[in-house]
XYZ file of C-alpha atoms in Angstrom:
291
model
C 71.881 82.754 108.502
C 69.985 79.822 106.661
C 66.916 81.322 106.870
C 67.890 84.993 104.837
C 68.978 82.464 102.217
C 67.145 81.656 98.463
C 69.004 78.509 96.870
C 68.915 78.930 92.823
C 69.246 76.048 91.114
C 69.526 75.942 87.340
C 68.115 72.238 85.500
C 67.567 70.905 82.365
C 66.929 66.840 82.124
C 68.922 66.543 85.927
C 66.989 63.274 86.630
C 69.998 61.750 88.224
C 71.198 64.541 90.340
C 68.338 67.179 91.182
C 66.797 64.874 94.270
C 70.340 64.501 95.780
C 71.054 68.075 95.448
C 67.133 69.059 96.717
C 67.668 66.921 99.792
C 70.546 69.027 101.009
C 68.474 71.946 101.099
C 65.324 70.754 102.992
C 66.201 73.694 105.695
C 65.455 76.465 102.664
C 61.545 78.010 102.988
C 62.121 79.144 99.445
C 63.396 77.744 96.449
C 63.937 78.502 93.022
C 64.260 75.993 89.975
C 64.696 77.526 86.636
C 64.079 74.750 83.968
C 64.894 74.895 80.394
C 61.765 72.926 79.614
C 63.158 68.891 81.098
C 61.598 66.163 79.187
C 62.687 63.624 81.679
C 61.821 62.866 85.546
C 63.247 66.358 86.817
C 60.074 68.157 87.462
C 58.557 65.146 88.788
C 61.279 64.946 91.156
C 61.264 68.817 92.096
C 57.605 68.406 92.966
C 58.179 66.392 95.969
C 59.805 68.969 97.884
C 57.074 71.700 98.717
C 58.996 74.568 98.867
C 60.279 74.443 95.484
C 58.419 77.232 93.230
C 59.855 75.982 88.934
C 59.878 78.493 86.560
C 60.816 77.587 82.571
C 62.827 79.704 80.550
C 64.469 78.436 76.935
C 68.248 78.327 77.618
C 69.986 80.556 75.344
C 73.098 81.849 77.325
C 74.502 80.832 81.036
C 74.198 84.246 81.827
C 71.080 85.063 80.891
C 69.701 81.705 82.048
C 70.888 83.178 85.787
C 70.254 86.340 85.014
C 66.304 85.768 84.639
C 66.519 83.391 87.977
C 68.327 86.313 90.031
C 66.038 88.885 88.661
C 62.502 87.627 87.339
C 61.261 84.656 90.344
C 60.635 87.343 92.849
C 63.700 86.071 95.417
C 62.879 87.818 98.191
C 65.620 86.876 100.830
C 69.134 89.272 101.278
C 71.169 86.092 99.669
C 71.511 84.017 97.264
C 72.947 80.401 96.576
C 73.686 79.533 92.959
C 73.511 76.111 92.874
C 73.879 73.791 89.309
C 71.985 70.595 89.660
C 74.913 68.132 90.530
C 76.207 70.581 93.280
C 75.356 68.945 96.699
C 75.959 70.625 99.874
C 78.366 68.791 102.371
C 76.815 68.420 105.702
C 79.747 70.868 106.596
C 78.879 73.294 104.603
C 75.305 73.899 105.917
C 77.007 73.604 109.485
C 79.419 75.911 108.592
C 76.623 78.268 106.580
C 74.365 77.743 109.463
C 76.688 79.572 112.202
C 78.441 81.908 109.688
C 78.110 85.850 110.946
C 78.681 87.793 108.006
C 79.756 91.861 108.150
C 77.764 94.594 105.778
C 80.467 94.692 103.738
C 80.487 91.034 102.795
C 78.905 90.600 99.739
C 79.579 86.576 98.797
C 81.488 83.438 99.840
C 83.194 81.655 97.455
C 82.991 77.763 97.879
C 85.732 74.891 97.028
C 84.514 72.000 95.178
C 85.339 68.133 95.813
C 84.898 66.205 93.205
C 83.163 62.838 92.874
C 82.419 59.968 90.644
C 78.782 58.018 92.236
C 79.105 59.384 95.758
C 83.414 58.705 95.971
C 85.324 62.101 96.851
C 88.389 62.097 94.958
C 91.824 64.051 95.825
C 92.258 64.918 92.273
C 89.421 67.180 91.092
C 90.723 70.353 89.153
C 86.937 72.679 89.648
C 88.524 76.238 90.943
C 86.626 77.490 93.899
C 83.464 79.559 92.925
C 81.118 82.298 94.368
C 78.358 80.420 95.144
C 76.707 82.478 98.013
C 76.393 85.885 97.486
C 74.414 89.479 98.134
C 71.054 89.341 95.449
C 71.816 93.330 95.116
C 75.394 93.011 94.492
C 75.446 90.377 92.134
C 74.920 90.103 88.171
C 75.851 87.748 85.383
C 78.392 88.038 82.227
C 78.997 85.287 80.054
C 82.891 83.643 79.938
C 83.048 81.102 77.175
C 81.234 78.019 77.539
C 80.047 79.012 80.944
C 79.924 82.685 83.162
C 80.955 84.452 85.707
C 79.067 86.328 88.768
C 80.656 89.396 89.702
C 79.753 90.587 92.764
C 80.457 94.092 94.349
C 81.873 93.320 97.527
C 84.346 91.580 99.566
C 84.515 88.366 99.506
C 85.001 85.661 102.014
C 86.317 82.213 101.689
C 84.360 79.145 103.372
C 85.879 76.167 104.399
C 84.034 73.455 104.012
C 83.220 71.745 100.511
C 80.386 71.457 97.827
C 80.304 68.193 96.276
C 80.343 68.330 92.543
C 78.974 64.502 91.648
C 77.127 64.438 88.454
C 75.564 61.154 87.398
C 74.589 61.683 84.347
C 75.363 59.589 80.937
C 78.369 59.367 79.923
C 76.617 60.330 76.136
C 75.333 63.295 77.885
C 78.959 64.944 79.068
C 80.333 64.048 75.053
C 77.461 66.095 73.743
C 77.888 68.469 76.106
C 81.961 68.927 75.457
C 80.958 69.285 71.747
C 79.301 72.379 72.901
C 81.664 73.754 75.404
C 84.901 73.236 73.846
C 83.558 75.150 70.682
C 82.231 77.726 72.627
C 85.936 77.714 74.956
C 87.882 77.796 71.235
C 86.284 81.296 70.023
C 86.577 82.869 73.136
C 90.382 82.270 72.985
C 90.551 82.754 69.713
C 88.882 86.325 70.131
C 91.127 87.335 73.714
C 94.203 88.614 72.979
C 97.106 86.826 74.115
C 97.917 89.594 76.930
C 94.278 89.245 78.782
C 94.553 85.583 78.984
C 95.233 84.071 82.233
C 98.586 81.341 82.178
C 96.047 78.455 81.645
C 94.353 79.863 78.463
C 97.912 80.507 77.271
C 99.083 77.096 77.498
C 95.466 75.987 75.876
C 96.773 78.653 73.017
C 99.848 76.391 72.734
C 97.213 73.399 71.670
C 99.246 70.473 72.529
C 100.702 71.273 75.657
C 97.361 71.587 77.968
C 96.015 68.055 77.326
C 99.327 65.965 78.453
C 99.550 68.290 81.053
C 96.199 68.182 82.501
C 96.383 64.448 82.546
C 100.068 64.687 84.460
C 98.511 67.177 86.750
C 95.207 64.946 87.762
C 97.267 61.623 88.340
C 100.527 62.795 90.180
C 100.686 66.045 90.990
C 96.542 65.851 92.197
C 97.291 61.905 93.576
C 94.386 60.926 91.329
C 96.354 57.643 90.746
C 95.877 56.769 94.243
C 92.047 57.086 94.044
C 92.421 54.222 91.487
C 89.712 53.657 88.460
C 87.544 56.439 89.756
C 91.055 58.771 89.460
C 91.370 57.684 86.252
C 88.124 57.620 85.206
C 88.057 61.168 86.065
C 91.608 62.485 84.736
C 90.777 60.631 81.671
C 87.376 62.906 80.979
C 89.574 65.962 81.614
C 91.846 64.534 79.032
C 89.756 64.184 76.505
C 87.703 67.278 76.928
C 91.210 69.512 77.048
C 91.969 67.330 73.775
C 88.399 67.912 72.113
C 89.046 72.048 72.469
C 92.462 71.624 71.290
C 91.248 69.761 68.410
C 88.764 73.053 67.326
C 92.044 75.297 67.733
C 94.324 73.311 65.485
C 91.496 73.023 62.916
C 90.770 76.504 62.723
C 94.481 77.225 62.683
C 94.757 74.037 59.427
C 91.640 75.620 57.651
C 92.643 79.234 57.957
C 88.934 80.145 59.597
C 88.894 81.074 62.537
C 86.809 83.399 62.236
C 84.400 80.558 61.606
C 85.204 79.275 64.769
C 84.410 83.055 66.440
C 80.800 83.278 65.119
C 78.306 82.419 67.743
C 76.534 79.316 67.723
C 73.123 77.853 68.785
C 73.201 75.682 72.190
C 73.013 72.271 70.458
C 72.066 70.563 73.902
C 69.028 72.130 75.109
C 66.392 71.556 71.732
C 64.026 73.861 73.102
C 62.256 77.162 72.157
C 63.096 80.738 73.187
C 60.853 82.415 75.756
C 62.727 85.577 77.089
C 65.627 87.651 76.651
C 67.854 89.040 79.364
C 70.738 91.234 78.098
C 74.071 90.296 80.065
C 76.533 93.730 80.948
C 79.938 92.907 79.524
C 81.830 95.167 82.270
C 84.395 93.764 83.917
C 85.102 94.756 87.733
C 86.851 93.298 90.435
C 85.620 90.321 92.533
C 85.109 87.826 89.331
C 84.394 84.274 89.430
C 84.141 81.456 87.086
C 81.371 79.390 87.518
């Protein structure tokens, strides 16, 4: 099945990562890098590997970031891997990819995710399972918060074996990018009434509770204490960034704005300058996942 697949692979300044993640997918004749204009090694990097075609596109939303890479770069293969920079394939995966047989009415494959700090898997990663593999005529992209989602029209299949999600960038680089993210997360709870939320947006409603939880969760109920200082390296990020959005709701509950909080803001990140629009569709069908 490899070879009726198109890895997509969004980047912006993914020095650290994009080889790693490149190197897993040396058995793809096409590949597609959408960059939002890297100032740093990453093109560089993608230009060792021949069968990488870039393409540059201003980030403005997730969703219409992959929404240009699904629709503008010509894919021409039947599927589709949506890959972010510091997702590397397991060796199982492409095994497992390799001798999959997949029925016309199979439109993606959603993935699990183990997480890791420098190359170490740890037990106590908290990334839900995504569709990562899926149908390029029964896909499209809405945007979810910080991030977006891919629905997909079709059934979908699990796969067993992991991705590896092992980002090595800065440490500065994940606090400027929670600044972003958690503001982003706040108004979209803020504008969801309290019925459409799912039970982990409700307890991030309750401000206080998600934080102590999510650090509870990662070290005993996850056994991210027995991966010791990379566990709690990584429970402690998740701490902090569930503390960092709970910090925008309670001051947009202590200021009496939040509609402040609600308007949309510019991607403070990605400094670059806007090259093409691609409208997202809001609708929401079945067969959703958060990316």
């Amino acid at each position: 099945m490899l070879d009726q697949i198109t890895p997509l692979i969004l980047t912006y300044n993914e020095a650290p990562n994009i080889g790693r993640n490149l190197e897993r997918l040396r058995w793809a004749k096409d590949i597609v890098v959408l960059d939002s204009f890297s100032d740093d090694a990453t093109l560089e990097i993608v230009s060792q590997f021949s069968q990488a075609r870039v393409f540059q596109r201003k980030f403005d939303t997730h969703a219409n970031q992959w929404s240009f890479g699904l629709i503008e770069t010509e894919i021409a293969t039947p599927w589709v891997l949506a890959l972010d920079a510091d997702y590397i394939l397991s060796r199982e995966l492409v095994n497992e990819i390799r001798s999959t047989s997949l029925s016309h009415d199979v439109a993606g494959c959603r993935v699990h995710f183990t997480f890791c700090i420098n190359g170490r898997r740890l037990r106590s990663g908290v990334y839900p399972p995504v569709v990562v593999l899926y149908r390029r005529d029964a896909a499209r992209y809405v945007q979810d918060g910080h991030t977006h989602r891919v629905v997909v029209d079709g059934v979908i299949r699990d796969l067993k074996s992991p991705i590896l999600h092992d980002d090595r960038k800065p440490l500065s680089r994940w606090f400027q990018s929670q600044q972003t993210y958690t503001k982003l997360e706040a108004r979209k709870l803020l504008n969801e009434s309290w019925k459409n939320l799912g039970w982990q947006d409700r307890l991030r409603r309750l401000r206080i509770v998600t934080p102590l939880a999510t650090l509870f969760y990662c070290l005993i109920c996850r056994g991210g204490i027995f991966d010791g200082w990379t566990g709690f390296y990584y429970a402690l990020q998740r701490l902090i960034a569930e503390t960092m959005l709970a910090a925008q709701l309670i001051e947009a509950g202590f200021r009496g704005q939040t509609s402040e909080i609600r308007k949309p803001i510019a991607n403070r990140e990605l400094r670059i300058v806007n090259t093409a629009e691609i409208p997202a569709d809001p609708a929401a069908v079945e067969h959703v996942a958060r990316m």
